[in-house]
Amino acid sequence: MPVYPPIASPTGPPEPLQPVTPTLCPYPASPGPRKQGKHRVTDLDEQKCYKIPGMACIINVKQIKNYAERRGTDIDRDHLQQLFKQFNFAVEVYNDENGLSCQEIFKKVSDFAHKANQSPKKPFCIVLCLLSHGEVAGILGTDGHVLEYERLMQKFDNMECNNLQGVPKLFFIQACRGRAIDSGASCVQTDSVPLENGLSEIKMPSMTDYLIGWPTHKGFVAYRDQDRGSWFIQAIVDTFRKHAHDEDVLSMMTKVNKWMLEKVKNQNRPDNKAAVQMSKFSSALTEKLFLTDIHD
């Protein structure tokens, strides 16, 4: 199966972050024979890397009008920022103090998409992370209004961003998708809205080369540990750090699902009140996407 090709010449390994787990090299792998030998994650900073400009945007909504503070979301933000910087992404981070009402989020995401589309050097990959309370149709801004996922994702489609055709776009969403709960746990919060709130030429398909990672299935809540961050973001960061050197993104997202399953199985709650959550993802990627140039 083909892979998304590199678009820049090699430079050198990225500067390590502090604090870090082992520094990872950025995507991608060029088509052709794979390098011989096994490379542990801790070996990656010793390997020659391609320094290719990926672009990432993190929207971190912590305090929503009339709702409890989303404790633990800053941990998710920091982990995601460190992860993608280790892959040599240019990362933009927006918090409540930057203005994250429904319309302000839409404007920031639109500007990010426009910047990527107009970039003189086409980015090899686009990442958008949305951290907030949510409903089935969208996430909430600090003003408590719902911003539909469809409106946000349309800003990156092949009509809005014609220069990004063929560029993989990854959307990671940490928010509930409804209010249904399999069972509760006292140590976690959820990212759902309280029940009382209601709310003749060759053409390309409009949406290609994207992947959407959801923390839970439609209609259900997503859990967030106040001390460690959300389960879903923990799963992504842990899995990508361990396996980006030898697996593509789709394979890693399958491992994310496995991580979530093991999280539920390992709670060991005899009272049948263990929290239950299962992540999922949908993909329209057309080639394999590696985040490093080294594969076993």
GROMACS .gro file of C-alpha atoms in nm:
model
  296
    1MET     CA    1   0.000   0.000   0.000
    2PRO     CA    2   0.141   0.344  -0.088
    3VAL     CA    3   0.235   0.598   0.175
    4TYR     CA    4   0.200   0.974   0.182
    5PRO     CA    5   0.531   1.097   0.034
    6PRO     CA    6   0.789   1.326   0.197
    7ILE     CA    7   0.807   1.683   0.068
    8ALA     CA    8   1.132   1.813   0.215
    9SER     CA    9   1.495   1.712   0.230
   10PRO     CA   10   1.653   1.573   0.548
   11THR     CA   11   1.789   1.816   0.803
   12GLY     CA   12   1.852   1.673   1.148
   13PRO     CA   13   1.680   1.546   1.461
   14PRO     CA   14   1.441   1.781   1.640
   15GLU     CA   15   1.548   1.949   1.960
   16PRO     CA   16   1.415   1.758   2.264
   17LEU     CA   17   1.141   1.905   2.478
   18GLN     CA   18   1.158   1.933   2.854
   19PRO     CA   19   1.024   1.722   3.010
   20VAL     CA   20   0.993   1.452   2.744
   21THR     CA   21   0.960   1.088   2.686
   22PRO     CA   22   1.205   0.976   2.415
   23THR     CA   23   1.219   1.224   2.126
   24LEU     CA   24   1.037   1.100   1.817
   25CYS     CA   25   1.127   1.169   1.457
   26PRO     CA   26   0.860   1.321   1.236
   27TYR     CA   27   0.666   1.159   0.954
   28PRO     CA   28   0.693   1.047   0.678
   29ALA     CA   29   0.836   0.735   0.521
   30SER     CA   30   0.933   0.758   0.160
   31PRO     CA   31   0.812   0.476  -0.067
   32GLY     CA   32   1.066   0.199  -0.105
   33PRO     CA   33   1.239  -0.062   0.106
   34ARG     CA   34   1.216  -0.024   0.478
   35LYS     CA   35   1.529   0.023   0.686
   36GLN     CA   36   1.668  -0.297   0.828
   37GLY     CA   37   1.686  -0.373   1.197
   38LYS     CA   38   1.473  -0.298   1.499
   39HIS     CA   39   1.463   0.053   1.642
   40ARG     CA   40   1.329   0.110   1.991
   41VAL     CA   41   1.154   0.440   2.062
   42THR     CA   42   1.455   0.544   2.268
   43ASP     CA   43   1.677   0.504   1.961
   44LEU     CA   44   1.480   0.741   1.740
   45ASP     CA   45   1.655   1.061   1.840
   46GLU     CA   46   1.979   0.907   1.710
   47GLN     CA   47   1.837   0.849   1.361
   48LYS     CA   48   1.836   1.090   1.068
   49CYS     CA   49   1.497   1.263   1.045
   50TYR     CA   50   1.300   1.453   0.787
   51LYS     CA   51   1.202   1.793   0.924
   52ILE     CA   52   0.872   1.849   0.748
   53PRO     CA   53   0.625   2.120   0.847
   54GLY     CA   54   0.318   1.956   0.993
   55MET     CA   55   0.060   2.196   1.140
   56ALA     CA   56  -0.154   2.136   1.449
   57CYS     CA   57  -0.418   2.340   1.633
   58ILE     CA   58  -0.543   2.263   1.985
   59ILE     CA   59  -0.868   2.420   2.111
   60ASN     CA   60  -0.884   2.382   2.491
   61VAL     CA   61  -1.213   2.493   2.648
   62LYS     CA   62  -1.193   2.473   3.027
   63GLN     CA   63  -1.468   2.689   3.175
   64ILE     CA   64  -1.810   2.699   3.009
   65LYS     CA   65  -2.081   2.940   3.121
   66ASN     CA   66  -2.303   2.784   3.389
   67TYR     CA   67  -2.108   2.454   3.392
   68ALA     CA   68  -1.843   2.304   3.620
   69GLU     CA   69  -1.480   2.360   3.527
   70ARG     CA   70  -1.335   2.088   3.305
   71ARG     CA   71  -1.058   1.988   3.546
   72GLY     CA   72  -0.785   1.783   3.379
   73THR     CA   73  -0.823   1.936   3.034
   74ASP     CA   74  -0.497   2.132   3.067
   75ILE     CA   75  -0.317   1.800   3.110
   76ASP     CA   76  -0.464   1.682   2.778
   77ARG     CA   77  -0.357   2.009   2.616
   78ASP     CA   78   0.001   1.982   2.740
   79HIS     CA   79   0.037   1.616   2.643
   80LEU     CA   80  -0.095   1.677   2.292
   81GLN     CA   81   0.125   1.984   2.246
   82GLN     CA   82   0.437   1.794   2.353
   83LEU     CA   83   0.348   1.495   2.136
   84PHE     CA   84   0.306   1.687   1.812
   85LYS     CA   85   0.603   1.913   1.877
   86GLN     CA   86   0.808   1.596   1.904
   87PHE     CA   87   0.687   1.515   1.551
   88ASN     CA   88   0.808   1.861   1.438
   89PHE     CA   89   0.460   2.007   1.399
   90ALA     CA   90   0.405   2.379   1.433
   91VAL     CA   91   0.146   2.378   1.713
   92GLU     CA   92  -0.105   2.653   1.787
   93VAL     CA   93  -0.279   2.636   2.126
   94TYR     CA   94  -0.586   2.836   2.226
   95ASN     CA   95  -0.724   2.855   2.581
   96ASP     CA   96  -1.024   3.033   2.735
   97GLU     CA   97  -0.831   3.356   2.779
   98ASN     CA   98  -0.769   3.368   2.402
   99GLY     CA   99  -1.143   3.385   2.338
  100LEU     CA  100  -1.321   3.053   2.283
  101SER     CA  101  -1.688   3.133   2.248
  102CYS     CA  102  -1.872   2.937   1.979
  103GLN     CA  103  -1.805   3.201   1.712
  104GLU     CA  104  -1.448   3.263   1.830
  105ILE     CA  105  -1.364   2.893   1.798
  106PHE     CA  106  -1.507   2.891   1.447
  107LYS     CA  107  -1.300   3.197   1.355
  108LYS     CA  108  -0.976   3.049   1.496
  109VAL     CA  109  -1.026   2.716   1.320
  110SER     CA  110  -1.115   2.894   0.995
  111ASP     CA  111  -0.801   3.108   1.018
  112PHE     CA  112  -0.592   2.798   1.089
  113ALA     CA  113  -0.734   2.620   0.784
  114HIS     CA  114  -0.676   2.929   0.566
  115LYS     CA  115  -0.316   2.960   0.690
  116ALA     CA  116  -0.247   2.595   0.608
  117ASN     CA  117  -0.407   2.627   0.265
  118GLN     CA  118  -0.200   2.937   0.182
  119SER     CA  119   0.128   2.806   0.322
  120PRO     CA  120   0.415   2.846   0.069
  121LYS     CA  121   0.537   2.497   0.165
  122LYS     CA  122   0.251   2.250   0.174
  123PRO     CA  123   0.232   2.086   0.520
  124PHE     CA  124   0.260   1.709   0.515
  125CYS     CA  125  -0.021   1.669   0.770
  126ILE     CA  126  -0.289   1.879   0.946
  127VAL     CA  127  -0.409   1.805   1.300
  128LEU     CA  128  -0.704   1.965   1.484
  129CYS     CA  129  -0.769   1.876   1.850
  130LEU     CA  130  -1.096   1.988   2.013
  131LEU     CA  131  -1.124   1.965   2.394
  132SER     CA  132  -1.456   2.071   2.545
  133HIS     CA  133  -1.799   1.961   2.663
  134GLY     CA  134  -2.005   1.824   2.378
  135GLU     CA  135  -2.336   1.704   2.243
  136VAL     CA  136  -2.415   1.472   1.954
  137ALA     CA  137  -2.380   1.744   1.691
  138GLY     CA  138  -2.089   1.950   1.820
  139ILE     CA  139  -1.875   2.100   2.095
  140LEU     CA  140  -1.951   2.390   2.329
  141GLY     CA  141  -1.774   2.722   2.341
  142THR     CA  142  -1.718   2.911   2.665
  143ASP     CA  143  -2.053   3.085   2.607
  144GLY     CA  144  -2.237   2.750   2.621
  145HIS     CA  145  -2.342   2.755   2.255
  146VAL     CA  146  -2.293   2.450   2.033
  147LEU     CA  147  -2.058   2.460   1.735
  148GLU     CA  148  -2.135   2.179   1.490
  149TYR     CA  149  -1.852   1.944   1.397
  150GLU     CA  150  -1.964   1.951   1.035
  151ARG     CA  151  -1.910   2.327   1.011
  152LEU     CA  152  -1.556   2.292   1.143
  153MET     CA  153  -1.457   2.001   0.923
  154GLN     CA  154  -1.593   2.167   0.612
  155LYS     CA  155  -1.326   2.434   0.656
  156PHE     CA  156  -1.068   2.170   0.559
  157ASP     CA  157  -1.249   2.002   0.269
  158ASN     CA  158  -1.121   2.001  -0.088
  159MET     CA  159  -1.338   2.295  -0.188
  160GLU     CA  160  -1.240   2.526   0.099
  161CYS     CA  161  -0.874   2.412   0.099
  162ASN     CA  162  -0.801   2.319  -0.261
  163ASN     CA  163  -0.425   2.345  -0.203
  164LEU     CA  164  -0.446   2.075   0.065
  165GLN     CA  165  -0.590   1.805  -0.159
  166GLY     CA  166  -0.402   1.486  -0.078
  167VAL     CA  167  -0.277   1.618   0.256
  168PRO     CA  168  -0.389   1.395   0.549
  169LYS     CA  169  -0.601   1.573   0.808
  170LEU     CA  170  -0.646   1.427   1.156
  171PHE     CA  171  -0.926   1.541   1.388
  172PHE     CA  172  -0.909   1.433   1.753
  173ILE     CA  173  -1.215   1.522   1.960
  174GLN     CA  174  -1.238   1.493   2.338
  175ALA     CA  175  -1.602   1.564   2.417
  176CYS     CA  176  -1.913   1.366   2.496
  177ARG     CA  177  -2.140   1.269   2.208
  178GLY     CA  178  -2.456   1.244   2.417
  179ARG     CA  179  -2.572   1.182   2.773
  180ALA     CA  180  -2.606   0.805   2.797
  181ILE     CA  181  -2.390   0.644   3.067
  182ASP     CA  182  -2.311   0.272   3.087
  183SER     CA  183  -2.211   0.313   3.453
  184GLY     CA  184  -2.053   0.581   3.669
  185ALA     CA  185  -1.731   0.624   3.866
  186SER     CA  186  -1.669   0.877   4.142
  187CYS     CA  187  -1.310   0.953   4.035
  188VAL     CA  188  -1.395   1.095   3.692
  189GLN     CA  189  -1.600   1.371   3.534
  190THR     CA  190  -1.772   1.357   3.196
  191ASP     CA  191  -1.769   1.602   2.909
  192SER     CA  192  -2.144   1.598   2.844
  193VAL     CA  193  -2.391   1.883   2.875
  194PRO     CA  194  -2.629   1.861   3.175
  195LEU     CA  195  -2.970   1.723   3.089
  196GLU     CA  196  -3.149   2.052   3.134
  197ASN     CA  197  -2.963   2.217   2.843
  198GLY     CA  198  -3.112   2.163   2.498
  199LEU     CA  199  -2.940   2.247   2.193
  200SER     CA  200  -1.735   1.827  -1.712
  201GLU     CA  201  -1.405   1.817  -1.551
  202ILE     CA  202  -1.235   1.579  -1.319
  203LYS     CA  203  -1.364   1.640  -0.970
  204MET     CA  204  -1.244   1.538  -0.627
  205PRO     CA  205  -1.481   1.427  -0.354
  206SER     CA  206  -1.525   1.713  -0.110
  207MET     CA  207  -1.388   1.516   0.189
  208THR     CA  208  -1.080   1.299   0.134
  209ASP     CA  209  -0.760   1.218   0.323
  210TYR     CA  210  -0.900   1.269   0.672
  211LEU     CA  211  -0.932   1.071   0.994
  212ILE     CA  212  -1.163   1.152   1.285
  213GLY     CA  213  -1.091   1.008   1.629
  214TRP     CA  214  -1.386   1.003   1.870
  215PRO     CA  215  -1.354   0.932   2.244
  216THR     CA  216  -1.682   0.740   2.253
  217HIS     CA  217  -1.971   0.621   2.041
  218LYS     CA  218  -2.256   0.846   1.935
  219GLY     CA  219  -2.495   0.914   2.220
  220PHE     CA  220  -2.255   0.834   2.505
  221VAL     CA  221  -2.043   1.031   2.749
  222ALA     CA  222  -1.661   1.051   2.753
  223TYR     CA  223  -1.467   1.034   3.080
  224ARG     CA  224  -1.197   1.271   3.198
  225ASP     CA  225  -0.975   1.195   3.497
  226GLN     CA  226  -0.918   1.522   3.686
  227ASP     CA  227  -0.558   1.429   3.773
  228ARG     CA  228  -0.442   1.247   3.459
  229GLY     CA  229  -0.655   1.394   3.182
  230SER     CA  230  -0.914   1.225   2.963
  231TRP     CA  231  -0.893   0.855   2.888
  232PHE     CA  232  -0.899   0.911   2.513
  233ILE     CA  233  -0.613   1.162   2.503
  234GLN     CA  234  -0.411   0.944   2.741
  235ALA     CA  235  -0.461   0.656   2.498
  236ILE     CA  236  -0.355   0.857   2.192
  237VAL     CA  237  -0.043   1.006   2.351
  238ASP     CA  238   0.069   0.678   2.509
  239THR     CA  239   0.010   0.477   2.191
  240PHE     CA  240   0.167   0.726   1.949
  241ARG     CA  241   0.477   0.764   2.165
  242LYS     CA  242   0.527   0.388   2.182
  243HIS     CA  243   0.444   0.286   1.828
  244ALA     CA  244   0.496   0.579   1.587
  245HIS     CA  245   0.840   0.444   1.496
  246ASP     CA  246   0.701   0.128   1.337
  247GLU     CA  247   0.326   0.166   1.275
  248ASP     CA  248   0.102   0.388   1.065
  249VAL     CA  249  -0.174   0.604   1.210
  250LEU     CA  250  -0.460   0.363   1.132
  251SER     CA  251  -0.279   0.079   1.308
  252MET     CA  252  -0.211   0.303   1.607
  253MET     CA  253  -0.575   0.411   1.628
  254THR     CA  254  -0.671   0.043   1.648
  255LYS     CA  255  -0.429   0.014   1.939
  256VAL     CA  256  -0.597   0.321   2.094
  257ASN     CA  257  -0.926   0.127   2.089
  258LYS     CA  258  -0.749  -0.166   2.255
  259TRP     CA  259  -0.603   0.070   2.520
  260MET     CA  260  -0.953   0.194   2.600
  261LEU     CA  261  -1.086  -0.161   2.630
  262GLU     CA  262  -0.805  -0.257   2.868
  263LYS     CA  263  -0.874   0.056   3.073
  264VAL     CA  264  -1.229  -0.065   3.134
  265LYS     CA  265  -1.127  -0.426   3.202
  266ASN     CA  266  -0.858  -0.326   3.452
  267GLN     CA  267  -1.080  -0.120   3.682
  268ASN     CA  268  -1.159  -0.421   3.900
  269ARG     CA  269  -1.477  -0.276   4.044
  270PRO     CA  270  -1.674  -0.557   4.219
  271ASP     CA  271  -1.984  -0.338   4.255
  272ASN     CA  272  -2.055  -0.330   3.879
  273LYS     CA  273  -2.019   0.049   3.882
  274ALA     CA  274  -1.704   0.070   3.672
  275ALA     CA  275  -1.702   0.349   3.415
  276VAL     CA  276  -1.738   0.220   3.060
  277GLN     CA  277  -1.623   0.397   2.744
  278MET     CA  278  -1.515   0.280   2.398
  279SER     CA  279  -1.338   0.500   2.145
  280LYS     CA  280  -1.382   0.478   1.770
  281PHE     CA  281  -1.246   0.637   1.454
  282SER     CA  282  -1.352   0.687   1.096
  283SER     CA  283  -1.108   0.724   0.809
  284ALA     CA  284  -1.100   0.851   0.453
  285LEU     CA  285  -0.720   0.833   0.430
  286THR     CA  286  -0.614   0.707   0.087
  287GLU     CA  287  -0.260   0.599   0.177
  288LYS     CA  288  -0.070   0.487   0.483
  289LEU     CA  289   0.033   0.774   0.710
  290PHE     CA  290   0.350   0.739   0.918
  291LEU     CA  291   0.457   1.004   1.167
  292THR     CA  292   0.824   0.903   1.151
  293ASP     CA  293   1.059   0.808   0.868
  294ILE     CA  294   1.183   0.494   1.047
  295HIS     CA  295   0.989   0.168   1.034
  296ASP     CA  296   1.079  -0.182   1.145
   0.00000   0.00000   0.00000
